[in-house]
CSV table of N, CA and C in Angstrom, one decimal:
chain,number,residue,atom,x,y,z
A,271,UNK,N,22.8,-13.4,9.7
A,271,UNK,CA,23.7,-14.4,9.2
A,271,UNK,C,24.2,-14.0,7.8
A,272,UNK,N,25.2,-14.4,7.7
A,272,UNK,CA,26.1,-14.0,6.0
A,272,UNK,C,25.1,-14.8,4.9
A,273,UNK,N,24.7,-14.1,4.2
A,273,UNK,CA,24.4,-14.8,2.6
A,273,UNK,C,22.7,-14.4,3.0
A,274,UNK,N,22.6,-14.1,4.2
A,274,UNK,CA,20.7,-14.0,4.0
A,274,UNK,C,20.4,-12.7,3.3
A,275,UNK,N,19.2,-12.2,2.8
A,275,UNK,CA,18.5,-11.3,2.3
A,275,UNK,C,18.0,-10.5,3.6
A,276,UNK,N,17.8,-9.1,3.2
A,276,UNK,CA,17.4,-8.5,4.3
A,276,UNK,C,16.2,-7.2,4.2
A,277,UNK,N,15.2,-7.4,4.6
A,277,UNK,CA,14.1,-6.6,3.7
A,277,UNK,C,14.5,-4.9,4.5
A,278,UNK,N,14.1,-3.9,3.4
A,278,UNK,CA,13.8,-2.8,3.6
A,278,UNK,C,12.6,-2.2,2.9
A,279,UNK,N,11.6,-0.9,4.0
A,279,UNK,CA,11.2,-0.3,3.5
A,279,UNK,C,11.7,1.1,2.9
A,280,UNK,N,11.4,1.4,1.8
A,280,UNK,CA,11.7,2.9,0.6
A,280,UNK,C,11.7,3.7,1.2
A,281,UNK,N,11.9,4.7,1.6
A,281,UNK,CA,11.4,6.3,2.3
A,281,UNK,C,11.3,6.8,1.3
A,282,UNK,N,10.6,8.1,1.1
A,282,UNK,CA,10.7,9.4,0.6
A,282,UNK,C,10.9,10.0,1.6
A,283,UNK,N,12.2,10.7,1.6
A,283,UNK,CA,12.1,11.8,3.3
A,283,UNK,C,13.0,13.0,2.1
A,284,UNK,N,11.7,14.3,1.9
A,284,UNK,CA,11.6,15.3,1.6
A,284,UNK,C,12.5,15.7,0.1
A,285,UNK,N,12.1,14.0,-0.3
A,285,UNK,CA,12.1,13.6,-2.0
A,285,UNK,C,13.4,13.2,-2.1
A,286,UNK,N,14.0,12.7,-1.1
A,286,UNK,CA,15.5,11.7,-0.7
A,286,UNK,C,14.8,10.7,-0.7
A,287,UNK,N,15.5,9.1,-1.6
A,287,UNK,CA,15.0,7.9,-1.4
A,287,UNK,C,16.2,7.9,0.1
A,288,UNK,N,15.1,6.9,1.1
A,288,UNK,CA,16.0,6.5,2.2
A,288,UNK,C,15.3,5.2,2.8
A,289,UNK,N,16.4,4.2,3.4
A,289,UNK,CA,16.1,2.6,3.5
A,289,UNK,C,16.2,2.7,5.1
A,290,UNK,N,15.4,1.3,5.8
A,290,UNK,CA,14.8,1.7,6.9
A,290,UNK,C,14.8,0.0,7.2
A,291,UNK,N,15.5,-0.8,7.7
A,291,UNK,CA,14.8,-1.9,7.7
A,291,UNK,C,14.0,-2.1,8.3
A,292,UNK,N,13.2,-3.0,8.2
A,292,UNK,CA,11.8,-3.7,8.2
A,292,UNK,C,11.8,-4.3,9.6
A,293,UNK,N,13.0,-4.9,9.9
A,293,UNK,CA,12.8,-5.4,11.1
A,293,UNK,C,12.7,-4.5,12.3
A,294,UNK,N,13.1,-3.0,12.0
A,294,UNK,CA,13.2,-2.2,13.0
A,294,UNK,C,11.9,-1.2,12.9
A,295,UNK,N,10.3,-1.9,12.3
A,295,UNK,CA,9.0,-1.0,12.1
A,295,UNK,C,8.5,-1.9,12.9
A,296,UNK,N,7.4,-1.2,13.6
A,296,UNK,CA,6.7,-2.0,13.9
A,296,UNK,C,5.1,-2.0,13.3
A,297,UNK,N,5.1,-0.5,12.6
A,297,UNK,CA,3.8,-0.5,12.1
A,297,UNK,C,4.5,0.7,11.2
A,298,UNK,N,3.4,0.9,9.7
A,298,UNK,CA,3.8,1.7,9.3
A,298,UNK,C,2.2,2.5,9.3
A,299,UNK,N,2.0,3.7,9.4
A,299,UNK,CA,0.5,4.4,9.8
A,299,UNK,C,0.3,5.3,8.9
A,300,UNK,N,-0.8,6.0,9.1
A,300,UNK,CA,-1.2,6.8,7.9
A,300,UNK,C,-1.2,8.3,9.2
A,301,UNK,N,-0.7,9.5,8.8
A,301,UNK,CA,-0.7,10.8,9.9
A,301,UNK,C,-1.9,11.1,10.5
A,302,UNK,N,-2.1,10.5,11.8
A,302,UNK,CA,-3.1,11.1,12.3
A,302,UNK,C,-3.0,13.0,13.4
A,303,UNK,N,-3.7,13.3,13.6
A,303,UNK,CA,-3.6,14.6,14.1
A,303,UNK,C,-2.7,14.3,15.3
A,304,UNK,N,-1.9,14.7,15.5
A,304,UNK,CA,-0.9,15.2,16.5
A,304,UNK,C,-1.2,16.1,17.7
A,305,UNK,N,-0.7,15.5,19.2
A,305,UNK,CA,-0.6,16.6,20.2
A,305,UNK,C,0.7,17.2,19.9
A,306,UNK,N,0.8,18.8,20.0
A,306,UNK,CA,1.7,19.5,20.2
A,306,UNK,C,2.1,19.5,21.8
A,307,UNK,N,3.4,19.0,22.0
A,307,UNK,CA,4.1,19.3,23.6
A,307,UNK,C,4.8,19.9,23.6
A,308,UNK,N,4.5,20.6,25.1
A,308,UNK,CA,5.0,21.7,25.4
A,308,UNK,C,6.5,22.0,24.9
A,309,UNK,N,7.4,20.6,24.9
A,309,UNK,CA,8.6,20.8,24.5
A,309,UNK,C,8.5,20.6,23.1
A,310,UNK,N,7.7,20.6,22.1
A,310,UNK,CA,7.8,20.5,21.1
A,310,UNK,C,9.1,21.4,20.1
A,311,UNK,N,9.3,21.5,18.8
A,311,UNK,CA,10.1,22.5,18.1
A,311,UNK,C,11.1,21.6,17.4
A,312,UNK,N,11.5,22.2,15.9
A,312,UNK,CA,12.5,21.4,15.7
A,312,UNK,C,12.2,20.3,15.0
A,313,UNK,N,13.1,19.2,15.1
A,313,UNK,CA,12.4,17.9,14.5
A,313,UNK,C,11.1,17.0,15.7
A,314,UNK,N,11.2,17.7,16.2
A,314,UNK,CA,10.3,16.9,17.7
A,314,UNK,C,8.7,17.8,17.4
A,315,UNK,N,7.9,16.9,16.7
A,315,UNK,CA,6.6,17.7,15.9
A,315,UNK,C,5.3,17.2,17.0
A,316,UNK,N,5.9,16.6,18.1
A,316,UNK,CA,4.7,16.0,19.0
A,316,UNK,C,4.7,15.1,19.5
A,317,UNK,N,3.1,14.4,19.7
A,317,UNK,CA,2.9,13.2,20.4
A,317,UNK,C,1.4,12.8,19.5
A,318,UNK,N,1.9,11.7,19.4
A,318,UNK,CA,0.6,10.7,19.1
A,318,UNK,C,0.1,9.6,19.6
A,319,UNK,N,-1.1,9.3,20.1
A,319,UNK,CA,-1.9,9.0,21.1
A,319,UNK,C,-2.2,7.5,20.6
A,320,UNK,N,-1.2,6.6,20.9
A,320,UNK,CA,-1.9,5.2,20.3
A,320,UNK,C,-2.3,4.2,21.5
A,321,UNK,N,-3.5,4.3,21.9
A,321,UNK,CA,-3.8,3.3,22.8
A,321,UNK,C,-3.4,3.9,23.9
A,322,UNK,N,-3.6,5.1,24.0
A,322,UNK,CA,-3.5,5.4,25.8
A,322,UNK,C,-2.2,5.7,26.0
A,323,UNK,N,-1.1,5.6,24.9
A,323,UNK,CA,0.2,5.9,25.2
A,323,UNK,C,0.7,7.0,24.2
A,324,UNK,N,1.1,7.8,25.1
A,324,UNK,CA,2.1,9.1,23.7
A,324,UNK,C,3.1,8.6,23.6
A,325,UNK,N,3.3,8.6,21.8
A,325,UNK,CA,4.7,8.2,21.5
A,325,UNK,C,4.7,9.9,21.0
A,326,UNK,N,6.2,10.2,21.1
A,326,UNK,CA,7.0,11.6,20.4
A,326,UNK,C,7.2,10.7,18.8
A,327,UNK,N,6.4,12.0,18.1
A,327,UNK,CA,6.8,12.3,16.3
A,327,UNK,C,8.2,12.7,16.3
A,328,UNK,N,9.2,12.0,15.3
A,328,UNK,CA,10.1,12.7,14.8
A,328,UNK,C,10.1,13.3,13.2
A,329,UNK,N,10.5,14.1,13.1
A,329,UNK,CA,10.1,14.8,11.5
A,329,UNK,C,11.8,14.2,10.9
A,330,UNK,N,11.6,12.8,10.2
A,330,UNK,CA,13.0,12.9,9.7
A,330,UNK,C,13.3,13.5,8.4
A,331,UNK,N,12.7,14.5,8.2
A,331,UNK,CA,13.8,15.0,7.2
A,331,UNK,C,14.1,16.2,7.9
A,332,UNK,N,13.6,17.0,8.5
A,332,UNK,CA,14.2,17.9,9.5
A,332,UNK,C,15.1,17.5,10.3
A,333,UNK,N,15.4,16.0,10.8
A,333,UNK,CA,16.1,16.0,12.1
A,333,UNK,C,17.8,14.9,11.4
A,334,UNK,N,17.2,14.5,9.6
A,334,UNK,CA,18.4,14.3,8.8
A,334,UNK,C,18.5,16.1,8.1
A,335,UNK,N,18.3,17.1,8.1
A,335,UNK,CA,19.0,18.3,7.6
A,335,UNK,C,18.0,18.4,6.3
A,336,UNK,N,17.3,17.4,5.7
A,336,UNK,CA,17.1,17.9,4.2
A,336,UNK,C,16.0,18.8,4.4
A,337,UNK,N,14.9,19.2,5.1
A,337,UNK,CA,14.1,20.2,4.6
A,337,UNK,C,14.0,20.8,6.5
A,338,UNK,N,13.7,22.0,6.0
A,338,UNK,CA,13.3,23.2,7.2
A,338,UNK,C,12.4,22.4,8.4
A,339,UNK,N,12.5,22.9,9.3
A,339,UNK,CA,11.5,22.1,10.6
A,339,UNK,C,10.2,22.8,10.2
A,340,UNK,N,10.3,23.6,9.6
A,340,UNK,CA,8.9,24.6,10.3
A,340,UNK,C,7.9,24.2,8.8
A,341,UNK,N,8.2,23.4,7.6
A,341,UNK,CA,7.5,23.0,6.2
A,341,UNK,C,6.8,21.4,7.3
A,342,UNK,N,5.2,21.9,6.8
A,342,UNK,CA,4.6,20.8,7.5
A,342,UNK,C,4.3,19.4,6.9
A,343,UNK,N,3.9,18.7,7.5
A,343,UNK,CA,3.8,17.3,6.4
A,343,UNK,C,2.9,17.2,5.1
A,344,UNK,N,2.8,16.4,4.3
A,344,UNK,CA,2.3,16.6,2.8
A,344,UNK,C,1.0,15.5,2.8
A,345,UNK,N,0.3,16.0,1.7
A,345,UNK,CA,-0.8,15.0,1.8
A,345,UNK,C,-0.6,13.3,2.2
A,346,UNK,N,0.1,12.9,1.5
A,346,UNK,CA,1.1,11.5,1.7
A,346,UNK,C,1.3,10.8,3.4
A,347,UNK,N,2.1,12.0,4.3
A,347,UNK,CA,2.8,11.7,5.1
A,347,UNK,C,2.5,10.3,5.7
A,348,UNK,N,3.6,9.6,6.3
A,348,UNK,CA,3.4,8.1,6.8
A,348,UNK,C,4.0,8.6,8.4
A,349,UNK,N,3.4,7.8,9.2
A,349,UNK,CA,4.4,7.5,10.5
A,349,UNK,C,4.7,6.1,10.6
A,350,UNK,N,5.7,6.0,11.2
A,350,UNK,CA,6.8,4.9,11.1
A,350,UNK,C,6.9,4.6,12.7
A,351,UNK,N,6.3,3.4,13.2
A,351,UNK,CA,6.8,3.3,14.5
A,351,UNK,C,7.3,2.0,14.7
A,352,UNK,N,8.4,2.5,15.9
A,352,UNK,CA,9.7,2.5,15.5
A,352,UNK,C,9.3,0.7,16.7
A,353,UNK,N,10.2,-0.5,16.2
A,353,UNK,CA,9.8,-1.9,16.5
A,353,UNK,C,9.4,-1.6,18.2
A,354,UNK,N,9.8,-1.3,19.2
A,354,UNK,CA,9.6,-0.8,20.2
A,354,UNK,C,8.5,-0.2,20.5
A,355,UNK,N,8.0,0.9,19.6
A,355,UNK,CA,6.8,1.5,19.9
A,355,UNK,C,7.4,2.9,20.7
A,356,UNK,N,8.7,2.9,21.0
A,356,UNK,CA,8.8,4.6,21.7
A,356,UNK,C,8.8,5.8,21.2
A,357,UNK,N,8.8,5.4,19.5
A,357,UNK,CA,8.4,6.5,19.2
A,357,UNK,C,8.3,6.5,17.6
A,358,UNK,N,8.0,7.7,16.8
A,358,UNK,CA,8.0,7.6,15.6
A,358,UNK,C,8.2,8.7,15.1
A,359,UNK,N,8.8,8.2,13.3
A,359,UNK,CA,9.3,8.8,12.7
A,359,UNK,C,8.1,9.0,11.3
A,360,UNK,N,8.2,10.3,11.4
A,360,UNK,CA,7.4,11.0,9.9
A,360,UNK,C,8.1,11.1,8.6
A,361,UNK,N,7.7,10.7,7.1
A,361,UNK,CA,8.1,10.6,6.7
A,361,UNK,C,7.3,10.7,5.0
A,362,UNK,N,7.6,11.1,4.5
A,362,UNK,CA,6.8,11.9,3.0
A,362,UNK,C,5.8,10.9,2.6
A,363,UNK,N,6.8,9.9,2.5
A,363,UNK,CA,6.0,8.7,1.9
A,363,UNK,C,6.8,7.6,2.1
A,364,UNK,N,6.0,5.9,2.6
A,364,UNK,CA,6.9,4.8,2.3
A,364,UNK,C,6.5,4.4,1.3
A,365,UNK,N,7.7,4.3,0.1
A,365,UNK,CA,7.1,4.2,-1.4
A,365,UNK,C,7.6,2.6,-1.8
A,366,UNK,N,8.0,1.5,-0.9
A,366,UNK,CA,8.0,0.6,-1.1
A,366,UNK,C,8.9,-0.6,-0.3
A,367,UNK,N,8.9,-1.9,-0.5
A,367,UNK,CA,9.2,-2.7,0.7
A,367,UNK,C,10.3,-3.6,-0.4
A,368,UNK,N,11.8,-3.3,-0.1
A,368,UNK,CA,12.6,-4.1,-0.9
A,368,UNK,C,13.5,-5.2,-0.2
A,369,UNK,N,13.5,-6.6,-0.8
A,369,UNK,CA,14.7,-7.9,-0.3
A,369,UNK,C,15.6,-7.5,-0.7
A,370,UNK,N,17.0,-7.1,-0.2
A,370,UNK,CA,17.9,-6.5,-0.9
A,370,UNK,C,19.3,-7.8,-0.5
A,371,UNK,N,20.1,-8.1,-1.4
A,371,UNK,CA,21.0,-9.5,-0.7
A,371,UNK,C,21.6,-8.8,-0.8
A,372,UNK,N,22.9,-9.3,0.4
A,372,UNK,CA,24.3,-8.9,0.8
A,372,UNK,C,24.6,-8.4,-0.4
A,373,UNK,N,24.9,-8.6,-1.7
A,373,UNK,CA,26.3,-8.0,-2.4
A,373,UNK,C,25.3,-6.6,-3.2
A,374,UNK,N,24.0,-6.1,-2.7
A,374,UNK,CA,23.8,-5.0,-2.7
A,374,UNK,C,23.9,-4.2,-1.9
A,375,UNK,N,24.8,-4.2,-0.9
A,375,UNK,CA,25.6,-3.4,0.4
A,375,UNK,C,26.5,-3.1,0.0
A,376,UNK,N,27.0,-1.6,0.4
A,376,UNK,CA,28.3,-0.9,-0.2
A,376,UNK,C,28.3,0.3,1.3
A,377,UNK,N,29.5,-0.3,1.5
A,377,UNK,CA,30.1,0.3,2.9
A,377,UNK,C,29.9,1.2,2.7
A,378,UNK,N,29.4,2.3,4.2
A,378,UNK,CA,29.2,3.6,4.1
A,378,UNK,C,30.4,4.4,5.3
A,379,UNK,N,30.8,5.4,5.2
A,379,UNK,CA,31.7,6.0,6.3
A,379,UNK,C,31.2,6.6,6.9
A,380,UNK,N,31.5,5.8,8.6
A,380,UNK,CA,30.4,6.5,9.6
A,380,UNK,C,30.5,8.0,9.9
A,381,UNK,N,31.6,8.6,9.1
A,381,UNK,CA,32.2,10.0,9.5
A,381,UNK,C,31.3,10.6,8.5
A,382,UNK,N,30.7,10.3,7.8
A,382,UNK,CA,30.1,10.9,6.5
A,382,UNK,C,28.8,10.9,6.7
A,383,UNK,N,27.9,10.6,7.8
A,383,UNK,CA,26.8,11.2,8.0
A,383,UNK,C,26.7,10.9,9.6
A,384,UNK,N,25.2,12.3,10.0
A,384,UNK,CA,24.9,12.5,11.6
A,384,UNK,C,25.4,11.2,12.7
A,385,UNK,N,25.8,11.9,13.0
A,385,UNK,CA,25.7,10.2,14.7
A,385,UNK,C,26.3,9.4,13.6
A,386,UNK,N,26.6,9.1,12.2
A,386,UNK,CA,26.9,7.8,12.1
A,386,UNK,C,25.6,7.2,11.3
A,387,UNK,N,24.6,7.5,11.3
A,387,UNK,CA,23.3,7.0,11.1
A,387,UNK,C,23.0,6.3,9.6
A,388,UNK,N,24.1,6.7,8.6
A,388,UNK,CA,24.2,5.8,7.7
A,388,UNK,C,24.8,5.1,7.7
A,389,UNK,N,24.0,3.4,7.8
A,389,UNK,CA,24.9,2.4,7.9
A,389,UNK,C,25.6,1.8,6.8
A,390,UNK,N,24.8,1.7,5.5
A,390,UNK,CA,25.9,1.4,4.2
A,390,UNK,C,24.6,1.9,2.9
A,391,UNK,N,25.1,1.7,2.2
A,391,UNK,CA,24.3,2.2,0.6
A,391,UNK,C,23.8,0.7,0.0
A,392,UNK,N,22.2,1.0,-0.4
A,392,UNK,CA,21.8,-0.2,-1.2
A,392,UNK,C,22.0,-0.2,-2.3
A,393,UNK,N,22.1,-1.0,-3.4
A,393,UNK,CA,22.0,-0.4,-4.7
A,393,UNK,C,21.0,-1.6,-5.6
A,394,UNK,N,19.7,-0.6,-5.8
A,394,UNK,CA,18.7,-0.5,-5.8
A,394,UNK,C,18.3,-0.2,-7.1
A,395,UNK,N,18.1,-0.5,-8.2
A,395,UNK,CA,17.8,-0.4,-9.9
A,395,UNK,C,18.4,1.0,-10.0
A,396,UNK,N,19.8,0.2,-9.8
A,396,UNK,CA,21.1,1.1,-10.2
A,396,UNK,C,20.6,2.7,-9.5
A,397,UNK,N,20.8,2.8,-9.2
A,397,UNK,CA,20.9,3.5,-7.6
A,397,UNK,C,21.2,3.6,-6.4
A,398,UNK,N,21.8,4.6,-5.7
A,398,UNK,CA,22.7,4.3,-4.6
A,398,UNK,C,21.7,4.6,-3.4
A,399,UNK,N,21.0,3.6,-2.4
A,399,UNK,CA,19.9,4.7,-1.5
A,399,UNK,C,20.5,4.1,0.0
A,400,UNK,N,20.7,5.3,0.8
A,400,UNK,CA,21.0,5.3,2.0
A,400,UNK,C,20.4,4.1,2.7
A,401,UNK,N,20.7,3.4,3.9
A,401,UNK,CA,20.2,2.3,4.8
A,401,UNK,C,20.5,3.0,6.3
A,402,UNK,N,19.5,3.7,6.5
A,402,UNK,CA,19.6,4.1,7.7
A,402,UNK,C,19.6,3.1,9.1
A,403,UNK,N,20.6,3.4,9.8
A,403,UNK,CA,20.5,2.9,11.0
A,403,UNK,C,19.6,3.2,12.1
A,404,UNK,N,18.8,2.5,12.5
A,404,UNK,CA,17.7,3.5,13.2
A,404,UNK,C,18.0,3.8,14.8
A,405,UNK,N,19.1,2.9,15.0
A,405,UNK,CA,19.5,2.9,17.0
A,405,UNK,C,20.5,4.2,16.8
A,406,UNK,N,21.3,4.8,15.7
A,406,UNK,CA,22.0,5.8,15.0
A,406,UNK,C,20.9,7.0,15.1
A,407,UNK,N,19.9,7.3,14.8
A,407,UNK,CA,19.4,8.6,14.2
A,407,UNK,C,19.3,9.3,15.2
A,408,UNK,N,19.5,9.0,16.8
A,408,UNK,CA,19.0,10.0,17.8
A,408,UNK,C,20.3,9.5,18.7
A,409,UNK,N,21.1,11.2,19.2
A,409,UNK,CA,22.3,10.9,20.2
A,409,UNK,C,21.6,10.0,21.4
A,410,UNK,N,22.5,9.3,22.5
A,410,UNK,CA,22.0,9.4,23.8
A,410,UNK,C,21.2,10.4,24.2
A,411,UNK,N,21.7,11.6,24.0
A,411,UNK,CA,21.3,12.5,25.0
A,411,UNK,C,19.7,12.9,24.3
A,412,UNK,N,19.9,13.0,23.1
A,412,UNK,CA,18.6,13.0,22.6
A,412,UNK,C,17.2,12.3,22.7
A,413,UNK,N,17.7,10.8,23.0
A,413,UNK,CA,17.0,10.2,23.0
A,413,UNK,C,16.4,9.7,24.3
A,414,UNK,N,17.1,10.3,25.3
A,414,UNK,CA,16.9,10.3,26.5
A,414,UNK,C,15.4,11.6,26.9
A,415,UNK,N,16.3,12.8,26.5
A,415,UNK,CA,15.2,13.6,26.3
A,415,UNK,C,13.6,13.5,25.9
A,416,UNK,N,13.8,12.7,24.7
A,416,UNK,CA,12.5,12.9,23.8
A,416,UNK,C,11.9,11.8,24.7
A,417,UNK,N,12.3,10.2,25.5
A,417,UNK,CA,11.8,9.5,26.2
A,417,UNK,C,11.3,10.6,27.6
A,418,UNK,N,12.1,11.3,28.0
A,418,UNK,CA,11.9,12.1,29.3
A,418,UNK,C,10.5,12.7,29.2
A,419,UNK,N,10.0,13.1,27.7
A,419,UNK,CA,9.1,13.9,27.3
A,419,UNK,C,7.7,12.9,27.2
A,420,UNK,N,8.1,12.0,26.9
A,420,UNK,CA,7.1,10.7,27.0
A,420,UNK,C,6.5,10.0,28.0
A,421,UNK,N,7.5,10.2,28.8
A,421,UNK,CA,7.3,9.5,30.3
A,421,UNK,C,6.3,11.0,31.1
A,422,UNK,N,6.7,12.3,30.8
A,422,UNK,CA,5.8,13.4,31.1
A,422,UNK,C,4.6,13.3,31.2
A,423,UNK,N,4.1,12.9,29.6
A,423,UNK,CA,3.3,13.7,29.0
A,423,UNK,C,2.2,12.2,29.7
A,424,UNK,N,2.5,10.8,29.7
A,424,UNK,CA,1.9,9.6,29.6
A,424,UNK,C,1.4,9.6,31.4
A,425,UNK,N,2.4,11.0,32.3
A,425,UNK,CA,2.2,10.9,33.5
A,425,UNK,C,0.5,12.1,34.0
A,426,UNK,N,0.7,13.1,33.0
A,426,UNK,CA,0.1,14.1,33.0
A,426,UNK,C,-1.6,13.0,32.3
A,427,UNK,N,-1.5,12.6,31.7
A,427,UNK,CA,-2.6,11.7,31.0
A,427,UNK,C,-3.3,10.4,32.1
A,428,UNK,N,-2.1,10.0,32.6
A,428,UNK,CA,-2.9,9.1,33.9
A,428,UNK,C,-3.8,9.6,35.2
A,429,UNK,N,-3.4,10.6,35.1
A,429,UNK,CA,-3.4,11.7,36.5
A,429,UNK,C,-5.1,12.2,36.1
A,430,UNK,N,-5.8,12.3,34.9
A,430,UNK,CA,-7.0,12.5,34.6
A,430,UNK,C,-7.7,11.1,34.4
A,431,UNK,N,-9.2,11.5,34.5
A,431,UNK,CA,-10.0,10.5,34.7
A,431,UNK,C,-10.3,9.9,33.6
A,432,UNK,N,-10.5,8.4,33.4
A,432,UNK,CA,-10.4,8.1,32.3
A,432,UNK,C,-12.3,7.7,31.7
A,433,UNK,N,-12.2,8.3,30.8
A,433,UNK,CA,-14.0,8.6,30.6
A,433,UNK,C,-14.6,7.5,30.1
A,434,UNK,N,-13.9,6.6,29.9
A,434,UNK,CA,-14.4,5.1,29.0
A,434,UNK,C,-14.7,4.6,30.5
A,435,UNK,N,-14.0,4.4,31.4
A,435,UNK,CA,-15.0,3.5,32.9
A,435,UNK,C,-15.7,4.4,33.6
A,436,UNK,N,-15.9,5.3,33.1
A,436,UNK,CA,-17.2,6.6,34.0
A,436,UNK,C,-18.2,6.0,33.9
């Protein structure tokens, strides 16, 4: 609705502040050890095992351009999972949780970044920090994939015996 406030959490993604709303986390985690899958490479850093279900890691500063795929995460790193739970995003650090009201939105041109994925600029103790769109950061086809890899990996995991009812 027009005139409401709208919370975001801070990123650090590879020492770029970047905004993430709040309503699109569903948890924010501390980096636990990662399965490497087979399809792994790139920004696609794995699978992490929450409750019996792999979600696929995304490395977003690798899969927004700012740092190399192959530089590993830093003491810090956060995982970001995403309101859904299908998957998550890595991220240097979430360095804070801001109410930001409408007349701190400044149109962004969807031509001017990946997919579109910046949806407009906050302005933040005079600062301009991206508001990422999060249904933006992954093509269809992408996100079809990395689900395809999920639905794999959660098939190959049922198919073994589960040692907690042995």
């Amino acid at each position: 609705m027009a005139g409401e406030s709208t919370a975001y959490l801070i990123l650090d993604v590879a020492g770029t502040a970047c905004a993430l709303p709040r309503e699109a986390v569903a948890e924010v985690l501390p980096l636990p050890e990662l399965q490497v899958a087979p399809a792994s490479g790139g920004w696609l850093l794995g699978l992490v095992n929450l409750g019996g279900r792999p979600v696929p890691v995304l490395d977003l500063a690798a899969l927004l351009g700012l740092r190399d795929a192959s530089a590993g995460p830093g003491l810090y790193a956060h995982l970001i999972l995403a309101r859904d739970r299908s998957l998550a995003w890595l991220v240097d650090r979430v360095a804070d949780l801001k109410t930001v009201t409408p007349d701190a939105h400044r149109a962004a041109d969807p031509e001017a970044s990946l997919n579109g994925c910046v949806a407009s600029g906050l302005v933040i103790k005079d600062r301009l920090v991206p508001a990422l769109d999060p249904e933006r950061l992954l093509t269809h086809a992408e996100r079809a994939r990395v689900e395809g890899l999920a639905r794999a990996a959660a098939a190959r995991l049922s198919a073994l015996p589960d040692p907690a009812s042995a």
